[in-house]
XYZ file of C-alpha atoms in Angstrom:
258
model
C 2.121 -1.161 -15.572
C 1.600 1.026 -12.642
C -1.883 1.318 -13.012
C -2.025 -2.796 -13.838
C -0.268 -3.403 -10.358
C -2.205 -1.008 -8.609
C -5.104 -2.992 -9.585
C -4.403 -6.839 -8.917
C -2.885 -5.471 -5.669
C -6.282 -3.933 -4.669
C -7.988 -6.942 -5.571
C -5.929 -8.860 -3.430
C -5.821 -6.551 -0.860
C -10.146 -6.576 -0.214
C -9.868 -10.317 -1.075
C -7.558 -10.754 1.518
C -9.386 -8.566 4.045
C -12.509 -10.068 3.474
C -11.265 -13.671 3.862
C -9.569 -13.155 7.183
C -12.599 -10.995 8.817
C -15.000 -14.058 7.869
C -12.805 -16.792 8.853
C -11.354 -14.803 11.791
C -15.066 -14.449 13.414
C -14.592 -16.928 16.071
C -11.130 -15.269 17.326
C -13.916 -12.392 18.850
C -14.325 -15.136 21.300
C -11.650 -15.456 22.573
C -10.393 -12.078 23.882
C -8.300 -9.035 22.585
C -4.750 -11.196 22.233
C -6.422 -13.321 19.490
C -7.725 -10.124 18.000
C -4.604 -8.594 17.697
C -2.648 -11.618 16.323
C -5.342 -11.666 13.438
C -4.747 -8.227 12.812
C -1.063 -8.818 12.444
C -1.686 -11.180 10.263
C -3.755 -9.455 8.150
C -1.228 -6.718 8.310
C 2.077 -9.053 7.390
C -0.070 -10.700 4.730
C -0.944 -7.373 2.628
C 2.408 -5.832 3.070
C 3.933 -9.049 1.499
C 1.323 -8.371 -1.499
C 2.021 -4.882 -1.681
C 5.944 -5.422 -2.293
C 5.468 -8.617 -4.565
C 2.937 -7.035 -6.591
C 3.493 -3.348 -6.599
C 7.281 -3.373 -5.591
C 6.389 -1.290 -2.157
C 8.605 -2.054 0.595
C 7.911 -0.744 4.259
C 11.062 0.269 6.390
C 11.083 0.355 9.765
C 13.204 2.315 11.705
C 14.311 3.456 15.354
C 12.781 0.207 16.850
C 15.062 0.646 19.592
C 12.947 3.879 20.504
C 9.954 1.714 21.080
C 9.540 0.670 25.197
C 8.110 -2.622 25.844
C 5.636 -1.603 28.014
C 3.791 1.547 27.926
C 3.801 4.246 26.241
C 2.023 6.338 23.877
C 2.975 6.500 20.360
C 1.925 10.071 18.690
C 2.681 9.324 14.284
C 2.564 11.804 11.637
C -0.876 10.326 9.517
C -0.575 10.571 5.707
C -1.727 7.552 4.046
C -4.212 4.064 5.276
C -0.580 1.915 4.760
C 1.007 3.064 8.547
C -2.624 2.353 10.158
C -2.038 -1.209 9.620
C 1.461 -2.005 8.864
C 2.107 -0.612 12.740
C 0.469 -2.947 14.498
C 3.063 -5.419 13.084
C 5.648 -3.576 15.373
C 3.967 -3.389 18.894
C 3.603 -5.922 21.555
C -0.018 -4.841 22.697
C -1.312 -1.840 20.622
C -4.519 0.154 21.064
C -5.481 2.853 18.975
C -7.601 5.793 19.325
C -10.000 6.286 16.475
C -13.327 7.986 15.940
C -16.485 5.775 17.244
C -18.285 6.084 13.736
C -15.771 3.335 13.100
C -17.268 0.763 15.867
C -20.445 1.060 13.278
C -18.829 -0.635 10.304
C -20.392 -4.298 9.992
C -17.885 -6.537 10.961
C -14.684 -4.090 10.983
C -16.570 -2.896 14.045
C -16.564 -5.923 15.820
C -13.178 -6.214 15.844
C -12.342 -2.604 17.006
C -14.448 -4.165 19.969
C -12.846 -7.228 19.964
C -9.403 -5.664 20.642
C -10.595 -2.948 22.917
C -9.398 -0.140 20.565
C -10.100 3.460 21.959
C -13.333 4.812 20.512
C -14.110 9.113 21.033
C -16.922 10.692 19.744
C -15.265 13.867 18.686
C -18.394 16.228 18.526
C -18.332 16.083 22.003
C -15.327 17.972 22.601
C -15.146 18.364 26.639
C -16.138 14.900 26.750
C -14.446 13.254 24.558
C -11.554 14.409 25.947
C -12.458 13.037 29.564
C -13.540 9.524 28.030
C -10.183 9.256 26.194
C -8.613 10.415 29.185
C -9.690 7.752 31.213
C -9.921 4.784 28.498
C -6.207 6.155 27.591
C -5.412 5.763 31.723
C -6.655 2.210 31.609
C -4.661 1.158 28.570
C -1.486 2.757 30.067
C -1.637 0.981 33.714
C -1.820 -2.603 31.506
C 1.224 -1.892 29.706
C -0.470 -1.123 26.131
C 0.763 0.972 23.315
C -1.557 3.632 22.618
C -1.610 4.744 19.146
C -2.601 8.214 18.222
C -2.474 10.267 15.541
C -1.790 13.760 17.112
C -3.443 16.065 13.549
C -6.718 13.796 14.181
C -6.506 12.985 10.233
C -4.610 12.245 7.050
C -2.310 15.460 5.332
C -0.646 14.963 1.863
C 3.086 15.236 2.438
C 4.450 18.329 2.818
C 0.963 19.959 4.019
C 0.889 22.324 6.662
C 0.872 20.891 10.131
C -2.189 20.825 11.932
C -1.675 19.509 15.679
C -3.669 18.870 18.545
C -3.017 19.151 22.246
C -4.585 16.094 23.280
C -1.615 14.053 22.940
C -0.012 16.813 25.701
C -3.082 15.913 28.244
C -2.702 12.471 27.479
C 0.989 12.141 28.357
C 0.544 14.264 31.864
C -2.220 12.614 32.883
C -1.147 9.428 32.392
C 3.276 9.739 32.488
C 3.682 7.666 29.743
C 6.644 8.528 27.613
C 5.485 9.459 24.210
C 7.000 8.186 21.098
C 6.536 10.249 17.952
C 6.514 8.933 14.411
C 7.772 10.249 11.040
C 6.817 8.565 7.588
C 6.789 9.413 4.318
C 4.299 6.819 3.022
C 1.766 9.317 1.651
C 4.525 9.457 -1.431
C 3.547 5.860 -2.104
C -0.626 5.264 -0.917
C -1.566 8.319 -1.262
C -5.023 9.408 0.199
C -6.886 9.233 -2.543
C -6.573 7.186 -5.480
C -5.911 3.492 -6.346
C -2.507 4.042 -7.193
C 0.165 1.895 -5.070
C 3.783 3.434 -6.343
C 6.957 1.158 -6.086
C 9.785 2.223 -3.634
C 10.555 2.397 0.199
C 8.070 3.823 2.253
C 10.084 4.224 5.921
C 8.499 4.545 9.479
C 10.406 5.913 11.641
C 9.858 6.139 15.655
C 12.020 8.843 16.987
C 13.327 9.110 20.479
C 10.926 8.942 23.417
C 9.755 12.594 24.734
C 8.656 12.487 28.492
C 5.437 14.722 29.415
C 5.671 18.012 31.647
C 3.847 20.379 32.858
C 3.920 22.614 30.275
C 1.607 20.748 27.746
C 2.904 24.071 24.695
C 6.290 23.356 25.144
C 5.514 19.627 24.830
C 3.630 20.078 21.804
C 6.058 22.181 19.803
C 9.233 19.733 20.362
C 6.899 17.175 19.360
C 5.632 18.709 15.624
C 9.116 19.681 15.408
C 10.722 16.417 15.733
C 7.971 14.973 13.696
C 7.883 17.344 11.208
C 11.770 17.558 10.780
C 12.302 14.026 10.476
C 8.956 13.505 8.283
C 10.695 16.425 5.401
C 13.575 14.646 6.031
C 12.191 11.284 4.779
C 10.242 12.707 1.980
C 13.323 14.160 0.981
C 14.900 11.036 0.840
C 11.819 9.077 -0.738
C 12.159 11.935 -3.629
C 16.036 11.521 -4.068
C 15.645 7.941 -5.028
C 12.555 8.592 -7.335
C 11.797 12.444 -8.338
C 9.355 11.269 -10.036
C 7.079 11.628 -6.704
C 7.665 14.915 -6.540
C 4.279 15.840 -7.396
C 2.648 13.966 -5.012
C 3.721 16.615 -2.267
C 0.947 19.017 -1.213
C 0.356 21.775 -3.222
C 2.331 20.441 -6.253
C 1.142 21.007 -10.365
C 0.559 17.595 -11.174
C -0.009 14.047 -10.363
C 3.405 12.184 -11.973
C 2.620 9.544 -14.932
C 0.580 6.401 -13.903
C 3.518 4.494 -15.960
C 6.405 5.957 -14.014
């Protein structure tokens, strides 16, 4: 059944994708709100498929943590689910992504459309100067900036793999940064089709303010991520051991009927 689920979820998942970016084409017109109440959409639409149809519920927690205005919001990355299910929780988000991504037919054109953050990252010095000041702009308008600080996906329980930039970001700018814990690489893994029933949570932790000593920033930072995050998979694999082997560096993939 797992594997049945898994499917008609994916099929309605694309379907549903591909329906909104056609009919959503004219929102491009009219300017990065519009944008990002499609996107919503789209987002509130496939997380009510995923939990009818696969039995996946996403938790949110530590909303309080979140500021209204500014801010930048550094998440542990392990799965595609928190890229879009986020944007359901802030008021004005942005997110910094690779440019390759502005290339995509259509997808691109709404990364555009809602002035999302593009970097090449080949160009290291930079990139760092254009996200620097595209980051800057965001910030003085109030906007969320979403980052992910290990620059890609890890299977839970991976090694950590951080990146400063979030540190330059945060001193150069004096937004408060937000970090994020999730376990919801026990549930959409990577890779694979396989959508697993449960509670994926999301957690935003309390707000860490920049200063000038970008190491020290960057080591409270993984370690409140990374503590909460093992705490969460913990908790994910309490209520279902059964995902146990989804952690990094486990024997086996569980059964596909589990």
């Amino acid at each position: 059944m797992l594997r049945l689920r898994s499917f008609l979820f994916n099929i309605v998942f694309y379907a549903n994708v591909t329906v909104l970016a056609f009919g959503g084409l004219p929102t491009l017109a009219f300017g990065r709100a519009r944008v990002q109440a499609l996107a919503r959409l789209w987002a509130r639409s496939s997380l009510f498929w995923l939990d009818a149809i696969c039995g996946l519920k996403v938790e949110f927690r530590g909303l309080e943590n979140l500021p209204r205005g500014a801010c930048v919001v550094a998440a542990k990355h392990q799965s595609a689910l928190e890229t879009f299910a986020v944007t359901t929780r802030l008021a004005d988000f942005t997110f910094v992504l690779k440019r390759e991504l502005l290339s995509i037919p259509i997808f691109g054109w709404y990364l555009r459309g809602a002035d999302q953050i593009a970097i090449e990252r080949a160009r290291r010095g930079q990139a760092l100067a254009d996200m620097t000041r595209a980051v800057s702009e965001a910030v003085a308008e109030g906007r969320q900036v979403f980052i992910f600080p290990e620059g890609t996906r890890t299977a839970p329980g991976a090694p950590p793999a951080y990146k400063s930039g979030v540190a330059h970001l945060c001193a150069a700018t004096g937004a408060v940064c937000v970090p994020v814990a999730l376990n919801t690489g026990l549930f959409w893994p990577k890779r694979g089709p396989l959508r697993r029933p449960g509670r994926a949570v999301i957690e935003f932790l309390p707000p860490l303010a920049a200063g000038p000593d970008k190491q020290a920033f960057m080591a409270e930072l993984q370690d409140r991520i990374e503590s909460a995050t093992l705490r969460l998979n913990e908790e994910a694999l309490a209520a279902d051991p059964a995902l146990a082997p989804l952690l990094a560096g486990a024997p086996a993939e569980p059964p596909a009927h589990a």
